[in-house]
XYZ file of C-alpha atoms in Angstrom:
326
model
C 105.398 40.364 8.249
C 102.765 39.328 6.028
C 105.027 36.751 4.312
C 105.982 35.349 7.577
C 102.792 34.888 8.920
C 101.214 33.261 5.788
C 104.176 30.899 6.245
C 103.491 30.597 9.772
C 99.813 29.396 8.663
C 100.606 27.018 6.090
C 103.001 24.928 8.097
C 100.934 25.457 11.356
C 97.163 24.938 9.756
C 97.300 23.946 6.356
C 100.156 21.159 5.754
C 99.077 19.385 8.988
C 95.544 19.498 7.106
C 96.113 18.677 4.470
C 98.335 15.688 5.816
C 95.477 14.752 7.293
C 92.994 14.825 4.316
C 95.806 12.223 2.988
C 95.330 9.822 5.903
C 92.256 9.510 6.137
C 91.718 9.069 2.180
C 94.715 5.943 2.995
C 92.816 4.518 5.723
C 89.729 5.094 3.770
C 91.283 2.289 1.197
C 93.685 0.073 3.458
C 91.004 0.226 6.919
C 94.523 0.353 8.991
C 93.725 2.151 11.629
C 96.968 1.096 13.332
C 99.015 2.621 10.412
C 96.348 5.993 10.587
C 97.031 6.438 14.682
C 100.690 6.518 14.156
C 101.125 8.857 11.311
C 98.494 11.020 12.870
C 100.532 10.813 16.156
C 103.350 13.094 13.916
C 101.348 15.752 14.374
C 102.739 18.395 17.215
C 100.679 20.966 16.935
C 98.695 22.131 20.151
C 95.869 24.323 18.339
C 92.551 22.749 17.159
C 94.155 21.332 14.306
C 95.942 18.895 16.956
C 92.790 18.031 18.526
C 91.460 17.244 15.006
C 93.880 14.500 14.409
C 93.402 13.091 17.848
C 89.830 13.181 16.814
C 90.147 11.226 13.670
C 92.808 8.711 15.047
C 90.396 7.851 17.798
C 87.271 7.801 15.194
C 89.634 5.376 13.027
C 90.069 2.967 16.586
C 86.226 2.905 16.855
C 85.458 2.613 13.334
C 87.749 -0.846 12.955
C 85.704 -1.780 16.465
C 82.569 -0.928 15.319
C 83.019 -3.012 11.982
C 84.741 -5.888 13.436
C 81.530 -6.442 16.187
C 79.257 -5.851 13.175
C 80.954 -8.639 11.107
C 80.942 -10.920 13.966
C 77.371 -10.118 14.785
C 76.478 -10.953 11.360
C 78.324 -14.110 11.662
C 76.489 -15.212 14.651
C 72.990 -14.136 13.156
C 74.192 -16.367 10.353
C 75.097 -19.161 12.523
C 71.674 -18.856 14.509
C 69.826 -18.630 11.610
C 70.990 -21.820 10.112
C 70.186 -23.490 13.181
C 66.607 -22.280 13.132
C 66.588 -23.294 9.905
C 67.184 -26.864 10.568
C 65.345 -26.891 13.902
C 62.285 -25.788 11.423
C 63.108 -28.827 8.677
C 63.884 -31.002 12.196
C 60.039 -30.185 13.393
C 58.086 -30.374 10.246
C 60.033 -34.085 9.921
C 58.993 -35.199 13.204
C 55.422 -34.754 11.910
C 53.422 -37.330 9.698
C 54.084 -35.610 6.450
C 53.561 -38.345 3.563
C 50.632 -38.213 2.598
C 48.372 -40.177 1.431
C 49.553 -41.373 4.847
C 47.820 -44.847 4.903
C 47.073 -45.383 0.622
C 45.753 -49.556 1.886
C 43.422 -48.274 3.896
C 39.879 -47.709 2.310
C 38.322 -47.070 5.722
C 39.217 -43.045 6.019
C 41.335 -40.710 4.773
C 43.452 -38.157 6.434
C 45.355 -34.882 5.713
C 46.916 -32.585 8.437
C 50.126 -29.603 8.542
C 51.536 -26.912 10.941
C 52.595 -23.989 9.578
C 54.931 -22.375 12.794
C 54.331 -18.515 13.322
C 58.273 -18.448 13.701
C 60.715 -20.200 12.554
C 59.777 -23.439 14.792
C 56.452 -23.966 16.216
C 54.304 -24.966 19.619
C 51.489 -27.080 17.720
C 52.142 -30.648 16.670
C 49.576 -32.769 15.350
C 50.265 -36.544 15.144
C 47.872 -39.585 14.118
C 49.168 -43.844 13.792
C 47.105 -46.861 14.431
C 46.917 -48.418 17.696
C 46.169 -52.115 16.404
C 44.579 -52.577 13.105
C 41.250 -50.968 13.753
C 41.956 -48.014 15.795
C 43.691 -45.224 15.282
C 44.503 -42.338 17.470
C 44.598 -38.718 16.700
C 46.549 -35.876 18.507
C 45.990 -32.024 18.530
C 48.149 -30.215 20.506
C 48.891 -26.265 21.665
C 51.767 -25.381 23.818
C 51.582 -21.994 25.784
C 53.989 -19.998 23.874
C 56.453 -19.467 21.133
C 59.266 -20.147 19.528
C 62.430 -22.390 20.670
C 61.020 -23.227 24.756
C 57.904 -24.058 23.391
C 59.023 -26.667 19.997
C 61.108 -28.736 22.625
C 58.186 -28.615 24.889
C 56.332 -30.184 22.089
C 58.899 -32.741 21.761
C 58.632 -34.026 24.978
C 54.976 -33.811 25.093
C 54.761 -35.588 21.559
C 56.476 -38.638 22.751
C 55.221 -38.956 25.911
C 51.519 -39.122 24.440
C 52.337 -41.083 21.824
C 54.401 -43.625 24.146
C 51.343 -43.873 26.402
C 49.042 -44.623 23.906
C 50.845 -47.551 22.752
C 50.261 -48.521 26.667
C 46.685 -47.873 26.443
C 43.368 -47.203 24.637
C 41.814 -45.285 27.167
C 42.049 -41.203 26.217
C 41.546 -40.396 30.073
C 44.125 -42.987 31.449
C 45.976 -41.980 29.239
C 46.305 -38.022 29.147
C 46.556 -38.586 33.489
C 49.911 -40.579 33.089
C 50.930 -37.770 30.494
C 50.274 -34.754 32.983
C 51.716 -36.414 35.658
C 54.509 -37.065 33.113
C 54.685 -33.556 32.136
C 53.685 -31.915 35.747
C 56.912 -33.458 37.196
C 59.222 -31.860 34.203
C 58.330 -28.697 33.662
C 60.443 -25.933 34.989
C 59.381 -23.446 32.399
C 55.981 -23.501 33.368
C 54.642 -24.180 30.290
C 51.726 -25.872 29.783
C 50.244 -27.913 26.737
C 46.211 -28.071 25.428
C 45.641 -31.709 23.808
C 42.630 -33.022 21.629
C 43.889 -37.065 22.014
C 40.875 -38.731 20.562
C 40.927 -42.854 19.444
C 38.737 -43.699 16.124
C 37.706 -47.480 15.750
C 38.024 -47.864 11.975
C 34.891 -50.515 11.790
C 32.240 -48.329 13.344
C 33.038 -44.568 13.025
C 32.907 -44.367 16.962
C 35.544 -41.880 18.534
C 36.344 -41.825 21.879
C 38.375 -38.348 22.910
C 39.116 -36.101 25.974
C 39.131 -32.581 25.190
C 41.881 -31.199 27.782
C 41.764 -26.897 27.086
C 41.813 -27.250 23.235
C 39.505 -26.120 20.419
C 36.419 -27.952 19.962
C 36.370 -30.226 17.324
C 34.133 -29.742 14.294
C 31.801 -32.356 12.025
C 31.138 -31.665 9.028
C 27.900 -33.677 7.926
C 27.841 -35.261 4.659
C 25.345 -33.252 2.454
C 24.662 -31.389 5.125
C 25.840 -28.776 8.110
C 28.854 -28.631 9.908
C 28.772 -28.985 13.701
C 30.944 -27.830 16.170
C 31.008 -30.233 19.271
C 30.998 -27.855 22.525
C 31.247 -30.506 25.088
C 32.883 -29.367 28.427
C 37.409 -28.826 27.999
C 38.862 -30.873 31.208
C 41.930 -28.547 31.809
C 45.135 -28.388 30.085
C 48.409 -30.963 30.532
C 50.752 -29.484 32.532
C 49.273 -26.853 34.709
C 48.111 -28.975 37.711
C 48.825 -32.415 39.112
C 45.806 -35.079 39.522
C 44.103 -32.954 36.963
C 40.594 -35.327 36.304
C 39.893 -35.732 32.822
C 36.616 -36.747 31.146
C 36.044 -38.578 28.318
C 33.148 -37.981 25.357
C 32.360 -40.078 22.364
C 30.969 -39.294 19.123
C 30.016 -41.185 16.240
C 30.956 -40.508 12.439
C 28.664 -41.495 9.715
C 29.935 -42.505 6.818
C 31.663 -39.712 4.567
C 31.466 -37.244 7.708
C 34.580 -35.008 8.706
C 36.123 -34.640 11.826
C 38.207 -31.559 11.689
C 40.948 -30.437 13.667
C 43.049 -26.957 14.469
C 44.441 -24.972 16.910
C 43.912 -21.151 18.333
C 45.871 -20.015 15.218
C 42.996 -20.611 12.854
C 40.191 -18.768 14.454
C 42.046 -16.330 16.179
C 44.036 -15.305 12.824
C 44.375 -11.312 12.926
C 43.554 -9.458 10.007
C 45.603 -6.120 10.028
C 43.444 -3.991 11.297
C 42.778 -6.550 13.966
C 39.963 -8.106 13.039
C 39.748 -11.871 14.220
C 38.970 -14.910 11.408
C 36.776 -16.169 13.897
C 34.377 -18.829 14.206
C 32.042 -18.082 11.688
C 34.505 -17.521 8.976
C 36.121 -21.261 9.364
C 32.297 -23.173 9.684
C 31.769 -21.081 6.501
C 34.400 -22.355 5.117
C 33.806 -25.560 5.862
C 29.748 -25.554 4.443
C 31.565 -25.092 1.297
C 33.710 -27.719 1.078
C 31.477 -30.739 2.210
C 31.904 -33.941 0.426
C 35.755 -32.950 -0.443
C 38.782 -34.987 0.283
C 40.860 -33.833 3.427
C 43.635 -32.321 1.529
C 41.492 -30.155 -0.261
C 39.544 -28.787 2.998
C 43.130 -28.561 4.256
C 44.339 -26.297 1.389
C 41.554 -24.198 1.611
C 41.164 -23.198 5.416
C 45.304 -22.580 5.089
C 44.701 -20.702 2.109
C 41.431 -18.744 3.678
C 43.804 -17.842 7.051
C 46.709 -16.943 5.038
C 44.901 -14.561 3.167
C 43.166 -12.737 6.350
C 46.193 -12.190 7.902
C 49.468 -10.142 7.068
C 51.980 -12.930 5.857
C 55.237 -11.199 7.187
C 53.620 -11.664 10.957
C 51.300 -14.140 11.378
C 49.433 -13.856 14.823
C 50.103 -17.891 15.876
C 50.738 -20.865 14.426
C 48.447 -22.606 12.376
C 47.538 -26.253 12.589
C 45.034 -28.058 10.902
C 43.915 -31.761 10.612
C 41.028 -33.790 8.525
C 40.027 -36.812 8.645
C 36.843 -38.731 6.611
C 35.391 -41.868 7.494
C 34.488 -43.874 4.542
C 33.094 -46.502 6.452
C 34.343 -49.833 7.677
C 35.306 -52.814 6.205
């Protein structure tokens, strides 16, 4: 009886085991499931040992499932990040990015980037000469992140730039953009712009200030300033928006600086901001310097406040020194 029932068990419990120990160490190498869920399907037994190789065949179904929607996944990720990739190179292209940007010209020099908190960006900065004596400067902040706000920027880039060509007057100007931008804008996004127009023979700058940062001067052998004249409202959010414009006046070897949100409102990781205070200190020390070299050190100043693997915004800076005209 014994006998009989130990044979009973092996060919009941233990062959169909170990049978399936075997499959599973196949499918382990060939990752058939196909092949595993018919050879398991040999298996007649009604007891738990039954419901074990319905278990497995079904776990080697999902497995193959699972893997194939994790290799496609990973495909796609691939695929989008290429894209973002060259969306990024596309952006930073569309930029002025050769610098020195104007080597002929003895009347100023200039220096600006835009570092994107993602992989593309809402800040543009853009600066190119009008006629041969003035030359207009853009700062620019769309509300947002990421993809919906870098074509934003695209739009808004051209459309400025177009209109300037059209005109030298900042507030005619930034109206025709708005109502540009007012009448295309789906997404509800809207855009802050520093457009200001330098005239290369006498330092004077006419600007309109619509929702951005307030410039700063930085004084030859002196302070630095930051110009807190009253923001018209952004491009974008309302129709027959009224802008104002202000003028200031550059002495020779001054520096007009540039920048969006990003720089003072740079997060430290505890959550401290970089603030105000930190960037006009920053700027005190470098008065007299070229614009690449203030550049390079407010970049260097923010990227050292906050984490590098998640910066709070994007950062974009500009610099420009009049040298004095001809």
């Amino acid at each position: 009886f014994l006998f009989l029932l130990l044979l009973l068990i092996y060919y009941s419990v233990l062959k169909n085991l170990t049978f399936i120990q075997k499959t599973v160490r196949e499918y382990r190498e060939t990752k058939d499931s196909k092949a595993v869920t018919e050879k398991l399907k040999t298996i007649r037994a009604r007891n738990e040992v039954g419901v074990l190789a319905d278990d497995f065949s079904d776990m080697a179904v999902e497995l193959e499932r699972y893997t194939g929607e994790m290799i496609r996944l990973s495909a796609e990720k691939e695929r989008i990040s290429t894209e973002l990739a060259l969306a990024t190179r596309i952006q930073a292209d569309m930029l002025p990015n050769i610098f020195p940007a104007f080597p002929e010209r003895k009347e100023f020099d200039i220096y600006a980037s835009m570092d994107p908190a993602k992989e593309v960006g809402g800040d543009f900065y853009d600066f190119f000469f009008i006629d041969d004596s003035h030359l207009a400067m853009v700062m620019a902040d769309v509300s947002g992140k990421g993809v919906p706000a870098a074509l934003f920027c695209v739009v808004a880039k051209a459309v400025i730039r177009d209109k300037v060509m059209l005109s030298s007057d900042p507030v005619e100007i930034l109206r025709e953009v708005n109502h540009i931008l007012c009448a295309n804008n789906s997404a509800g996004l809207f855009i802050t712009v520093w457009l200001g127009i330098l005239d290369l023979k006498t330092g004077v700058v006419e600007y309109v200030n619509a929702g951005h940062e307030y410039p700063i001067i930085g004084v030859l052998g002196n302070d630095v300033e930051v110009i807190q004249n009253d923001n018209c409202p952004p491009l974008a959010a309302m129709e027959d928006t009224e802008f104002t414009k202000e003028t200031l006046t550059l002495q020779k070897g001054d520096n007009l600086f540039l920048y969006t949100d990003g720089v003072p409102e740079a997060k430290s990781a505890n959550g401290e901001r970089f603030g105000m205070d930190r960037l006009t200190d920053v700027l005190k020390r470098n008065r007299g310097l070229t614009p690449k070299q203030i550049v390079t050190d407010v970049k260097w100043e923010v990227d050292s406040f906050q984490p590098k693997d998640d910066p709070f915004d994007d950062v974009t800076i500009m610099s420009v020194v009049w040298k004095g005209g001809k």
